[in-house]
């Protein structure tokens, strides 16, 4: 029997497939009357197949095929929620301002629709220009996947919609997710299921309630994503190309180990399974990538459109979040840099927000419940109401 949780809005079964740069996570969620059961779960590392002659696309295809042939994934659902690494799938928030010619006329349906269409088009244009400026990628190479208006203000006052109001200055805050067309096409050629919905973690964070405001950091293999939430609202999103793999690479280069061996040693270090002498040696090795990662985080935060001070709470998740150096650097350095005396860093795992998913039982293996590496997969599932 898997883990049961109440969710009356679920109409079908789901397979969550989270394809990262370092690992692939699976979660099979099965509908049972008005309940959903976490039927099966799995995590497979890509480096375990890299000794073969297969390229990365072939490795991903092989992992998916082998995993879904396991007995626990028998009759997996046709509806797939697909998460991808930030190198392929990104999210940004765009701020758009539009001025009306006649502020004294009440907005009717037609004008409201036209204004919103104009705002969304401008939001896409802003993101396209920003991506071109940062990465040199042409707008024609982008594919926008999900667009949602998060907030509307008329003359500075928040409104739920445009229709029925008067005013001149209209401001929109828009969440957009997008992918590089060629990279996405390669993934779509691999993930050939009947119905696939591409989900970004930002969509899941929109629905994540019950946690204090803070900076959410998803530390994956090759990248770290930044999500700022204030007043229970998603305010800003960013990312940078440094993740948990830089620690594995430093171990590999210093000790002459293969990538898989270095990763496994890093995981044993994170779990405190090594002796004190070895741990001390590892701490010396990992000091350099720790500084490198934190410097990139600081630079990425400076580029965000943030008003006021950062929240004092940081939530870490993803595979790299298990590294003790990351938590320590945030507690020590972020407090000094931002004049925060009480920076609190929390490792975010399923046990911290299962109540938000209305779980009915807690009999989930500790390796899943307390592992921040699985958090992105469950956030993808949690985004289903925003699809």
JSON list of N, CA, C and O in Angstrom, two decimals, residues 48 57 92 98 101 120 140 162 194 241 249 261 278 282-283 286 289 324 344 359:
[
{"chain": "A", "resi": 48, "resn": "UNK", "atom": "N", "xyz": [25.23, 6.53, -14.11]},
{"chain": "A", "resi": 48, "resn": "UNK", "atom": "CA", "xyz": [25.33, 5.08, -13.98]},
{"chain": "A", "resi": 48, "resn": "UNK", "atom": "C", "xyz": [25.31, 4.38, -15.33]},
{"chain": "A", "resi": 48, "resn": "UNK", "atom": "O", "xyz": [25.57, 3.18, -15.42]},
{"chain": "A", "resi": 57, "resn": "UNK", "atom": "N", "xyz": [20.73, 11.37, -24.89]},
{"chain": "A", "resi": 57, "resn": "UNK", "atom": "CA", "xyz": [19.34, 11.12, -25.27]},
{"chain": "A", "resi": 57, "resn": "UNK", "atom": "C", "xyz": [19.02, 9.63, -25.18]},
{"chain": "A", "resi": 57, "resn": "UNK", "atom": "O", "xyz": [17.92, 9.25, -24.73]},
{"chain": "A", "resi": 92, "resn": "UNK", "atom": "N", "xyz": [10.13, 33.04, -15.89]},
{"chain": "A", "resi": 92, "resn": "UNK", "atom": "CA", "xyz": [10.44, 34.41, -15.52]},
{"chain": "A", "resi": 92, "resn": "UNK", "atom": "C", "xyz": [9.13, 35.15, -15.22]},
{"chain": "A", "resi": 92, "resn": "UNK", "atom": "O", "xyz": [8.06, 34.76, -15.68]},
{"chain": "A", "resi": 98, "resn": "UNK", "atom": "N", "xyz": [0.52, 49.56, -19.03]},
{"chain": "A", "resi": 98, "resn": "UNK", "atom": "CA", "xyz": [-0.25, 50.04, -20.18]},
{"chain": "A", "resi": 98, "resn": "UNK", "atom": "C", "xyz": [-1.09, 51.24, -19.74]},
{"chain": "A", "resi": 98, "resn": "UNK", "atom": "O", "xyz": [-1.71, 51.21, -18.67]},
{"chain": "A", "resi": 101, "resn": "UNK", "atom": "N", "xyz": [-6.27, 55.64, -22.88]},
{"chain": "A", "resi": 101, "resn": "UNK", "atom": "CA", "xyz": [-6.46, 57.01, -23.38]},
{"chain": "A", "resi": 101, "resn": "UNK", "atom": "C", "xyz": [-7.54, 57.75, -22.59]},
{"chain": "A", "resi": 101, "resn": "UNK", "atom": "O", "xyz": [-7.43, 58.93, -22.34]},
{"chain": "A", "resi": 120, "resn": "UNK", "atom": "N", "xyz": [0.01, 40.64, -22.47]},
{"chain": "A", "resi": 120, "resn": "UNK", "atom": "CA", "xyz": [0.67, 39.34, -22.57]},
{"chain": "A", "resi": 120, "resn": "UNK", "atom": "C", "xyz": [1.67, 39.32, -23.73]},
{"chain": "A", "resi": 120, "resn": "UNK", "atom": "O", "xyz": [2.75, 38.73, -23.62]},
{"chain": "A", "resi": 140, "resn": "UNK", "atom": "N", "xyz": [12.77, 33.79, -32.05]},
{"chain": "A", "resi": 140, "resn": "UNK", "atom": "CA", "xyz": [12.13, 32.73, -32.84]},
{"chain": "A", "resi": 140, "resn": "UNK", "atom": "C", "xyz": [12.49, 31.33, -32.32]},
{"chain": "A", "resi": 140, "resn": "UNK", "atom": "O", "xyz": [11.80, 30.36, -32.64]},
{"chain": "A", "resi": 162, "resn": "UNK", "atom": "N", "xyz": [-10.11, 43.39, -14.97]},
{"chain": "A", "resi": 162, "resn": "UNK", "atom": "CA", "xyz": [-10.18, 44.75, -15.50]},
{"chain": "A", "resi": 162, "resn": "UNK", "atom": "C", "xyz": [-11.61, 45.25, -15.66]},
{"chain": "A", "resi": 162, "resn": "UNK", "atom": "O", "xyz": [-11.91, 46.42, -15.43]},
{"chain": "A", "resi": 194, "resn": "UNK", "atom": "N", "xyz": [1.08, 9.52, -24.52]},
{"chain": "A", "resi": 194, "resn": "UNK", "atom": "CA", "xyz": [-0.15, 9.97, -25.17]},
{"chain": "A", "resi": 194, "resn": "UNK", "atom": "C", "xyz": [-0.48, 11.42, -24.84]},
{"chain": "A", "resi": 194, "resn": "UNK", "atom": "O", "xyz": [-0.84, 12.20, -25.71]},
{"chain": "A", "resi": 241, "resn": "UNK", "atom": "N", "xyz": [24.01, 28.90, -13.60]},
{"chain": "A", "resi": 241, "resn": "UNK", "atom": "CA", "xyz": [24.51, 27.60, -14.05]},
{"chain": "A", "resi": 241, "resn": "UNK", "atom": "C", "xyz": [25.56, 27.01, -13.12]},
{"chain": "A", "resi": 241, "resn": "UNK", "atom": "O", "xyz": [26.68, 26.69, -13.53]},
{"chain": "A", "resi": 249, "resn": "UNK", "atom": "N", "xyz": [32.52, 17.29, -9.28]},
{"chain": "A", "resi": 249, "resn": "UNK", "atom": "CA", "xyz": [33.63, 17.52, -10.20]},
{"chain": "A", "resi": 249, "resn": "UNK", "atom": "C", "xyz": [34.92, 17.84, -9.45]},
{"chain": "A", "resi": 249, "resn": "UNK", "atom": "O", "xyz": [36.01, 17.39, -9.84]},
{"chain": "A", "resi": 261, "resn": "UNK", "atom": "N", "xyz": [31.72, 7.70, -8.98]},
{"chain": "A", "resi": 261, "resn": "UNK", "atom": "CA", "xyz": [32.38, 7.46, -7.69]},
{"chain": "A", "resi": 261, "resn": "UNK", "atom": "C", "xyz": [32.43, 8.74, -6.87]},
{"chain": "A", "resi": 261, "resn": "UNK", "atom": "O", "xyz": [32.21, 8.72, -5.65]},
{"chain": "A", "resi": 278, "resn": "UNK", "atom": "N", "xyz": [38.44, 11.70, 7.23]},
{"chain": "A", "resi": 278, "resn": "UNK", "atom": "CA", "xyz": [38.03, 11.79, 5.82]},
{"chain": "A", "resi": 278, "resn": "UNK", "atom": "C", "xyz": [37.11, 12.98, 5.62]},
{"chain": "A", "resi": 278, "resn": "UNK", "atom": "O", "xyz": [37.20, 13.70, 4.61]},
{"chain": "A", "resi": 282, "resn": "UNK", "atom": "N", "xyz": [37.52, 16.07, 3.05]},
{"chain": "A", "resi": 282, "resn": "UNK", "atom": "CA", "xyz": [36.46, 16.41, 2.10]},
{"chain": "A", "resi": 282, "resn": "UNK", "atom": "C", "xyz": [36.04, 17.88, 2.24]},
{"chain": "A", "resi": 282, "resn": "UNK", "atom": "O", "xyz": [35.79, 18.56, 1.25]},
{"chain": "A", "resi": 283, "resn": "UNK", "atom": "N", "xyz": [35.98, 18.35, 3.47]},
{"chain": "A", "resi": 283, "resn": "UNK", "atom": "CA", "xyz": [35.60, 19.75, 3.70]},
{"chain": "A", "resi": 283, "resn": "UNK", "atom": "C", "xyz": [36.60, 20.70, 3.03]},
{"chain": "A", "resi": 283, "resn": "UNK", "atom": "O", "xyz": [36.21, 21.73, 2.47]},
{"chain": "A", "resi": 286, "resn": "UNK", "atom": "N", "xyz": [35.94, 20.65, -0.74]},
{"chain": "A", "resi": 286, "resn": "UNK", "atom": "CA", "xyz": [34.68, 21.26, -1.15]},
{"chain": "A", "resi": 286, "resn": "UNK", "atom": "C", "xyz": [34.59, 22.76, -0.85]},
{"chain": "A", "resi": 286, "resn": "UNK", "atom": "O", "xyz": [33.61, 23.41, -1.22]},
{"chain": "A", "resi": 289, "resn": "UNK", "atom": "N", "xyz": [34.44, 24.91, -4.40]},
{"chain": "A", "resi": 289, "resn": "UNK", "atom": "CA", "xyz": [33.13, 24.98, -5.08]},
{"chain": "A", "resi": 289, "resn": "UNK", "atom": "C", "xyz": [32.05, 25.65, -4.23]},
{"chain": "A", "resi": 289, "resn": "UNK", "atom": "O", "xyz": [31.13, 26.25, -4.78]},
{"chain": "A", "resi": 324, "resn": "UNK", "atom": "N", "xyz": [26.06, 19.99, 3.30]},
{"chain": "A", "resi": 324, "resn": "UNK", "atom": "CA", "xyz": [26.07, 20.85, 4.48]},
{"chain": "A", "resi": 324, "resn": "UNK", "atom": "C", "xyz": [26.73, 22.20, 4.23]},
{"chain": "A", "resi": 324, "resn": "UNK", "atom": "O", "xyz": [26.39, 23.20, 4.87]},
{"chain": "A", "resi": 344, "resn": "UNK", "atom": "N", "xyz": [17.53, 32.25, 8.51]},
{"chain": "A", "resi": 344, "resn": "UNK", "atom": "CA", "xyz": [17.15, 30.86, 8.81]},
{"chain": "A", "resi": 344, "resn": "UNK", "atom": "C", "xyz": [17.12, 30.07, 7.51]},
{"chain": "A", "resi": 344, "resn": "UNK", "atom": "O", "xyz": [16.47, 30.47, 6.54]},
{"chain": "A", "resi": 359, "resn": "UNK", "atom": "N", "xyz": [-2.20, 15.09, 2.82]},
{"chain": "A", "resi": 359, "resn": "UNK", "atom": "CA", "xyz": [-1.88, 13.68, 2.97]},
{"chain": "A", "resi": 359, "resn": "UNK", "atom": "C", "xyz": [-2.65, 13.08, 4.14]},
{"chain": "A", "resi": 359, "resn": "UNK", "atom": "O", "xyz": [-2.76, 13.69, 5.19]}
]
